[in-house]
XYZ file of C-alpha atoms in Angstrom:
490
model
C 18.157 72.323 -58.662
C 17.635 68.711 -57.649
C 18.178 69.187 -53.166
C 20.112 66.605 -51.289
C 18.401 65.090 -48.789
C 21.641 64.613 -45.987
C 21.252 63.792 -41.858
C 23.748 65.484 -39.313
C 25.934 62.453 -36.840
C 23.084 63.255 -33.914
C 20.303 62.761 -35.940
C 21.578 59.104 -36.482
C 22.211 58.844 -33.785
C 19.774 59.804 -32.306
C 17.662 57.338 -34.623
C 19.353 54.410 -34.184
C 18.850 54.641 -30.597
C 15.798 55.235 -31.319
C 15.638 51.868 -33.386
C 17.499 50.105 -31.021
C 14.842 50.352 -27.430
C 11.735 49.643 -30.183
C 13.812 47.035 -31.526
C 14.919 45.404 -27.201
C 11.003 46.007 -26.740
C 10.145 43.823 -28.762
C 12.792 40.840 -27.892
C 12.050 41.210 -24.333
C 7.892 40.890 -26.188
C 9.537 38.091 -27.822
C 11.191 36.230 -24.575
C 7.579 36.900 -22.464
C 5.704 35.181 -25.214
C 8.047 32.448 -25.222
C 8.599 31.887 -21.412
C 5.248 31.936 -21.889
C 4.554 29.197 -24.757
C 6.913 26.981 -22.962
C 5.087 27.494 -19.714
C 2.068 26.375 -22.220
C 4.101 23.369 -23.817
C 5.673 22.025 -20.473
C 2.252 21.716 -19.048
C 0.539 19.772 -21.430
C 3.459 17.618 -21.877
C 3.209 16.386 -18.627
C -0.798 15.500 -18.557
C -0.301 14.135 -22.367
C 2.014 12.049 -20.080
C 0.271 11.281 -17.221
C -3.055 11.342 -19.107
C -1.322 7.328 -19.967
C -2.767 6.257 -16.648
C -2.991 2.306 -15.661
C -6.157 1.471 -17.794
C -7.424 -1.776 -15.722
C -6.909 -0.203 -12.280
C -9.100 2.804 -13.719
C -11.726 -0.094 -15.260
C -11.847 -2.037 -12.504
C -11.253 0.487 -9.462
C -11.525 3.288 -9.956
C -8.032 4.779 -9.305
C -6.045 6.970 -11.354
C -2.242 5.859 -11.683
C 0.540 5.831 -14.584
C 3.090 2.766 -13.967
C 6.492 4.114 -14.376
C 7.456 0.519 -15.564
C 5.638 0.827 -18.743
C 3.727 -2.119 -18.541
C 7.483 -4.093 -17.703
C 8.719 -4.898 -14.157
C 11.387 -2.527 -13.768
C 10.741 0.721 -13.006
C 12.423 4.179 -13.575
C 12.418 7.473 -14.493
C 14.255 7.683 -16.823
C 11.451 6.433 -18.611
C 8.928 8.053 -18.073
C 11.359 11.527 -18.644
C 12.316 9.629 -22.168
C 8.592 10.254 -22.792
C 8.028 13.834 -21.429
C 11.118 14.647 -23.617
C 9.332 12.893 -27.456
C 5.808 15.064 -26.351
C 8.189 17.539 -25.763
C 10.542 18.309 -29.447
C 7.412 16.475 -31.120
C 5.126 18.969 -30.119
C 8.052 22.251 -30.216
C 8.399 21.043 -33.274
C 5.648 21.194 -34.613
C 4.419 24.432 -33.571
C 8.432 25.622 -34.829
C 7.715 24.770 -38.155
C 7.752 27.642 -41.051
C 9.863 30.764 -39.331
C 7.579 31.011 -35.628
C 8.642 33.893 -34.072
C 7.764 31.551 -30.485
C 9.864 28.591 -32.302
C 12.493 27.020 -29.393
C 14.294 24.272 -27.993
C 13.766 21.354 -25.472
C 17.348 21.923 -24.234
C 16.671 19.241 -20.809
C 14.409 17.220 -18.633
C 14.622 16.366 -15.014
C 11.456 14.897 -12.435
C 12.346 17.115 -9.356
C 10.804 14.651 -7.289
C 7.781 12.414 -7.644
C 5.591 10.162 -5.175
C 3.795 6.081 -5.766
C 0.817 5.106 -4.481
C 2.876 2.889 -1.539
C 5.231 5.968 0.096
C 4.885 6.677 3.453
C 3.991 3.449 4.287
C 0.646 2.717 2.186
C -1.127 6.758 3.965
C -0.349 8.166 0.154
C -2.641 5.352 -1.786
C -5.479 6.536 1.118
C -5.331 9.626 0.766
C -5.595 9.398 -3.637
C -9.061 6.661 -2.488
C -9.797 9.858 -0.008
C -9.295 12.689 -2.776
C -11.992 10.550 -5.232
C -14.649 9.443 -2.656
C -14.590 12.581 -0.058
C -15.942 14.244 -3.489
C -19.497 13.081 -2.784
C -19.501 12.452 1.083
C -20.841 15.407 3.292
C -17.712 15.576 6.604
C -21.769 15.069 8.664
C -22.471 11.325 6.927
C -18.221 11.074 7.810
C -17.811 11.832 11.403
C -21.050 9.786 11.790
C -19.553 6.981 10.309
C -16.507 7.701 12.370
C -18.512 7.180 15.646
C -19.934 4.034 14.523
C -17.487 2.758 13.779
C -15.969 3.719 17.618
C -19.171 1.170 18.664
C -17.667 -1.505 16.796
C -14.548 -1.212 18.727
C -15.580 -0.371 22.558
C -17.867 -3.659 21.669
C -14.915 -6.124 20.813
C -12.860 -4.866 23.161
C -15.589 -6.433 26.486
C -14.824 -9.687 25.240
C -14.857 -11.981 27.952
C -14.113 -15.448 25.393
C -14.374 -18.728 25.675
C -12.115 -19.515 27.809
C -14.719 -19.573 30.242
C -16.488 -22.498 29.518
C -13.209 -24.579 29.746
C -12.879 -23.394 32.954
C -16.474 -23.912 35.198
C -15.661 -28.062 32.803
C -12.508 -27.723 34.717
C -13.349 -26.126 38.207
C -16.728 -28.937 38.209
C -14.207 -32.103 36.700
C -12.437 -31.113 39.695
C -14.165 -31.411 42.656
C -16.128 -33.950 41.894
C -12.253 -35.449 41.607
C -11.966 -34.014 45.513
C -15.346 -35.693 46.321
C -14.497 -38.785 44.629
C -10.927 -38.875 46.818
C -12.279 -37.583 50.199
C -14.627 -40.651 49.869
C -12.610 -42.904 48.903
C -9.589 -41.934 52.324
C -12.889 -41.499 54.050
C -14.139 -44.568 53.012
C -17.922 -43.908 52.467
C -19.117 -43.443 48.732
C -19.306 -39.963 46.735
C -22.102 -38.523 46.451
C -21.823 -36.460 42.725
C -25.605 -35.261 41.776
C -25.937 -34.670 38.306
C -28.653 -33.311 36.413
C -31.447 -35.256 35.086
C -31.702 -36.422 31.093
C -34.744 -34.095 30.476
C -32.332 -30.942 31.567
C -29.973 -29.742 29.255
C -26.124 -29.177 30.374
C -24.556 -25.771 28.702
C -21.426 -26.558 29.029
C -21.861 -29.653 27.811
C -23.715 -28.511 24.691
C -21.240 -25.911 23.718
C -17.983 -28.618 24.393
C -19.288 -31.027 21.330
C -20.708 -28.501 19.223
C -17.128 -26.581 19.289
C -15.469 -30.420 17.982
C -17.530 -28.971 14.572
C -15.882 -27.327 11.994
C -16.629 -23.231 12.645
C -17.564 -22.888 9.035
C -19.606 -25.602 8.601
C -21.775 -25.259 11.749
C -22.342 -21.505 10.413
C -23.097 -22.084 6.377
C -25.665 -23.229 4.581
C -24.235 -23.985 2.053
C -20.885 -25.347 2.683
C -19.966 -25.890 -1.640
C -21.020 -22.511 -2.647
C -17.778 -21.029 -0.455
C -15.193 -19.308 -3.379
C -12.311 -21.234 -3.836
C -9.654 -18.773 -5.307
C -6.595 -18.089 -3.661
C -3.410 -16.324 -4.619
C 0.802 -16.844 -3.663
C 1.908 -14.183 -0.434
C 5.016 -14.384 -1.499
C 5.599 -11.015 -3.121
C 2.886 -8.919 -1.439
C 2.958 -5.559 -1.093
C 3.340 -6.201 3.310
C 6.928 -8.056 2.703
C 8.530 -6.821 -0.485
C 10.560 -4.636 -0.959
C 9.772 -1.840 -2.239
C 10.415 1.663 -4.929
C 10.327 4.661 -3.537
C 9.346 8.813 -4.248
C 10.526 12.134 -1.960
C 7.157 13.396 -2.950
C 5.445 14.372 0.518
C 2.425 14.792 1.094
C 0.703 15.840 4.141
C -2.451 13.272 5.807
C -5.143 12.853 8.090
C -5.398 9.049 9.072
C -9.121 9.000 10.634
C -10.848 11.447 7.898
C -8.907 9.077 4.894
C -9.086 5.789 6.343
C -13.396 6.567 6.443
C -13.951 7.046 2.878
C -10.972 3.894 2.514
C -13.188 1.757 4.001
C -16.847 3.438 1.594
C -14.208 3.439 -1.198
C -13.715 -0.366 -0.451
C -18.012 -1.067 -0.320
C -18.348 -0.050 -3.516
C -15.379 -1.797 -5.766
C -14.116 -4.762 -3.359
C -16.318 -7.704 -3.304
C -17.182 -9.973 0.066
C -18.817 -13.540 0.482
C -22.922 -11.364 0.065
C -21.585 -10.158 -2.776
C -18.355 -11.975 -4.280
C -16.136 -9.392 -7.359
C -16.908 -11.635 -10.045
C -13.705 -10.902 -12.227
C -11.193 -10.266 -9.696
C -8.262 -12.098 -7.962
C -9.908 -12.872 -5.200
C -14.227 -12.783 -4.411
C -13.756 -11.901 -0.141
C -11.831 -8.648 -0.499
C -12.696 -7.730 2.635
C -11.915 -10.338 4.279
C -8.833 -9.940 2.471
C -7.470 -7.057 4.093
C -8.817 -7.980 6.429
C -7.399 -11.360 7.231
C -4.824 -11.469 4.572
C -4.564 -14.824 4.272
C -3.893 -16.945 1.429
C -8.056 -18.044 -0.452
C -11.102 -17.369 -0.172
C -12.058 -19.130 2.858
C -9.036 -19.428 4.747
C -9.951 -15.259 5.372
C -13.871 -15.920 5.091
C -13.289 -18.904 8.746
C -10.861 -15.830 9.881
C -14.207 -13.254 9.799
C -16.202 -16.067 11.022
C -14.360 -16.805 14.180
C -13.748 -13.011 14.286
C -17.383 -12.380 14.483
C -17.916 -15.225 16.470
C -16.166 -13.474 19.203
C -17.058 -9.280 19.106
C -21.063 -11.433 18.981
C -20.723 -13.349 21.763
C -18.870 -11.189 23.903
C -22.600 -8.482 22.741
C -24.341 -11.293 23.575
C -22.491 -12.006 27.360
C -23.635 -7.809 27.654
C -27.279 -8.651 26.726
C -27.524 -11.638 29.773
C -25.967 -10.061 32.065
C -28.316 -6.564 32.177
C -31.166 -9.158 31.691
C -32.595 -9.951 35.133
C -34.489 -13.027 33.916
C -32.157 -14.261 32.095
C -28.960 -14.125 34.567
C -31.856 -16.276 37.662
C -31.934 -18.933 34.745
C -28.014 -19.639 34.359
C -27.858 -18.997 38.448
C -29.891 -21.776 38.884
C -27.910 -23.354 36.155
C -24.994 -22.951 38.212
C -26.828 -24.062 41.835
C -27.411 -26.955 39.878
C -24.295 -27.816 37.946
C -21.765 -26.573 41.142
C -23.979 -26.184 44.349
C -22.721 -29.241 46.208
C -18.694 -27.701 46.138
C -19.963 -25.483 48.850
C -18.010 -23.468 47.252
C -19.535 -19.220 46.657
C -16.797 -19.330 44.134
C -17.122 -22.179 42.222
C -20.440 -21.580 41.708
C -20.167 -17.808 40.598
C -17.296 -19.813 38.106
C -19.718 -22.150 36.385
C -22.038 -19.516 36.361
C -19.664 -17.333 33.824
C -18.877 -20.393 31.647
C -22.513 -21.273 31.666
C -23.184 -17.353 30.570
C -20.828 -17.785 27.798
C -21.810 -20.631 26.424
C -26.087 -19.390 26.020
C -24.238 -16.550 24.329
C -22.373 -18.237 21.936
C -25.322 -19.824 20.673
C -26.811 -17.287 20.257
C -23.731 -15.802 18.383
C -23.835 -18.916 15.766
C -27.321 -18.593 14.654
C -26.551 -14.397 14.668
C -23.682 -15.367 12.294
C -26.110 -17.653 10.506
C -28.249 -14.811 10.405
C -25.276 -12.675 9.347
C -24.550 -14.842 6.068
C -27.151 -14.541 4.856
C -28.229 -10.724 3.875
C -30.256 -10.637 7.211
C -29.194 -7.310 10.076
C -27.903 -8.631 13.977
C -27.900 -5.860 16.605
C -24.571 -4.525 18.190
C -26.818 -5.528 21.919
C -29.994 -7.178 21.713
C -32.904 -6.150 23.730
C -35.417 -9.246 24.941
C -37.712 -9.321 21.532
C -34.390 -9.659 19.470
C -33.188 -12.465 21.474
C -33.292 -16.023 19.449
C -32.358 -18.975 21.480
C -34.110 -20.688 24.616
C -32.445 -22.142 27.884
C -33.512 -25.411 28.321
C -33.022 -26.167 23.994
C -29.525 -24.916 22.823
C -28.693 -28.324 21.693
C -32.634 -27.871 19.076
C -31.445 -24.298 18.142
C -29.215 -26.229 15.418
C -31.656 -27.879 13.665
C -32.877 -27.188 10.364
C -30.081 -24.523 9.770
C -31.741 -22.454 12.281
C -30.720 -18.729 12.516
C -31.367 -15.203 15.012
C -33.714 -13.018 14.218
C -33.183 -9.910 11.672
C -32.688 -6.886 13.669
C -34.105 -4.264 11.826
C -32.469 -0.933 13.395
C -28.613 -3.791 13.307
C -26.083 -3.979 11.354
C -25.363 -5.893 8.177
C -22.457 -8.355 7.492
C -20.717 -5.534 6.306
C -21.551 -3.386 8.314
C -19.048 -5.158 10.743
C -16.357 -6.113 8.004
C -15.799 -2.205 7.738
C -16.443 -1.915 11.666
C -13.663 -4.559 12.146
C -11.171 -2.406 9.040
C -11.634 -0.122 11.170
C -9.419 -0.985 14.086
C -6.912 -2.514 10.836
C -3.327 -0.015 10.570
C -4.054 2.836 8.048
C 0.111 0.750 6.863
C -1.975 -3.078 6.426
C -5.395 -1.491 5.550
C -3.714 -0.108 2.256
C -1.120 -2.414 2.632
C -3.777 -5.437 1.555
C -6.149 -2.858 -0.364
C -3.336 -2.358 -3.090
C -2.562 -6.117 -2.772
C -6.665 -7.215 -4.399
C -5.716 -3.879 -6.747
C -2.475 -5.768 -7.751
C -3.885 -9.471 -9.030
C -5.863 -8.359 -10.260
C -4.997 -6.161 -12.559
C -1.693 -8.601 -13.317
C -4.553 -11.056 -14.513
C -4.789 -9.360 -17.997
C -1.653 -10.741 -20.145
C -0.527 -7.924 -21.362
C 0.117 -6.610 -16.891
C 1.336 -9.100 -15.641
C 4.328 -7.341 -14.320
C 1.568 -4.852 -12.757
C 3.631 -3.820 -8.963
C 1.181 -0.965 -7.189
C 5.104 0.212 -5.809
C 5.594 1.274 -9.737
C 2.922 3.881 -9.934
C 3.327 7.359 -9.934
C 0.221 9.429 -8.923
C 2.818 12.430 -8.587
C 4.645 14.451 -10.704
C 7.397 17.378 -10.719
C 9.678 17.759 -13.771
C 12.522 20.780 -14.707
C 12.584 21.501 -17.801
C 15.140 23.572 -19.885
C 14.074 25.971 -23.114
C 16.908 27.971 -25.414
C 15.781 29.880 -28.757
C 17.400 32.337 -30.280
C 17.156 36.427 -30.133
C 15.570 37.284 -33.230
C 15.291 41.322 -32.846
C 18.944 41.564 -31.347
C 20.968 41.986 -34.475
C 19.920 45.950 -34.560
C 20.425 46.705 -31.877
C 23.102 49.329 -30.696
C 25.887 46.747 -29.532
C 26.171 46.688 -25.481
C 29.260 44.235 -25.220
C 26.917 41.405 -23.606
C 26.857 38.210 -25.850
C 23.494 38.092 -26.843
C 23.489 34.408 -29.094
C 20.643 32.510 -27.447
C 18.853 33.274 -24.075
C 17.534 30.378 -22.100
C 14.237 30.265 -19.894
C 13.778 27.088 -17.124
C 9.668 26.559 -16.063
C 9.064 23.485 -13.318
C 5.815 21.813 -13.716
C 3.352 19.693 -11.241
C 0.332 17.238 -11.941
C -1.054 15.306 -9.804
C -4.095 12.545 -9.886
C -5.804 13.604 -6.410
């Protein structure tokens, strides 16, 4: 006799509850895996978008950034979002084919925050440069560089100015005029002592020298000066810029030092021109901000002259023998006045004249690739008192100082005093104009270049095991998940 299988109502309900519990565990595990899967796909998609960095910016300057205008002249995060959605949809569709239990669809993608190179008055750009450079420089080296650049700033601030020479000449002429007027009123002949013909008047030597073009006096080959120029009407400093909304913490002095070392590697100057860039003398442009290489070089030479004259005046004042020579000349030129104040004023002018001649020789040496000490010793001095005019014959230059500072060193010392905003904007000007030389990137703008971006992505999927669960009264027809992913090049 065949036995019939049977199950009680209680057993059936218990079995249904156990099965429902197991299905719930499976669905919960699936939800966890889908969320992990969505996080992974979101990260990969965002990295894929940012992998399309501006190529010329990397090739020429080793700086990474995404052109938010994609080669056009209009920046739009909608364009970036469209590219991100396309990558996500394509990747999700490939993995979802064949009925994968992790099949999920993208419901939405929206930018939460982003930052552009020009944000925070250029501090973001300097931070990006510093992030690239700090991988190869120790903190001890950076501290030493900061102290060295600070020495340049102290020397520059100690300058007494070139007006001392003209003040001395004016004082002498006024004293002579007063002597003549007094003699005329007394009915006598004015007696004004003059220097012997063979004795050189430093004030008049320098006055005559200054009538010449500065570039002509300091450059050995004026024809070799670059003729490149650029239109600054659309420079980053002057135009209205796009702005992001993702701020970062920056370190002014730290980023500045690393930016100077970065420019030393990737920017050209008079002694090392950039061949295929918009300007040949890029360091000079960052410092002077003029529209042509010639103007920028001339501006730098003027500043070099001021600094070297200040340093050379300091040397003369610290040398008793040199002070005695200048005092003797001042007495010969203005002693007839009988006024010690006038003699001191003329001595100051004579000191400035001697220092000026030495400074011209210093600049010639620097532009020839030699080094000049910030403050010279006696053995490093070149111009001889009494024969200053002869110092300019046959392209003479100052003695090379083995422990001195190079032309690039002086440039970086000057750049250390430039404000962070101006430093960053002009560095980006150099990059932008060079990138624009390529026909494909003629509309490139640094305030369109993204260096950090954060997106929020929404996903949806259908439950797979809920159909076998005991009905709970909740609608399980669709599940959703939101994730946020951030990418930064620094």
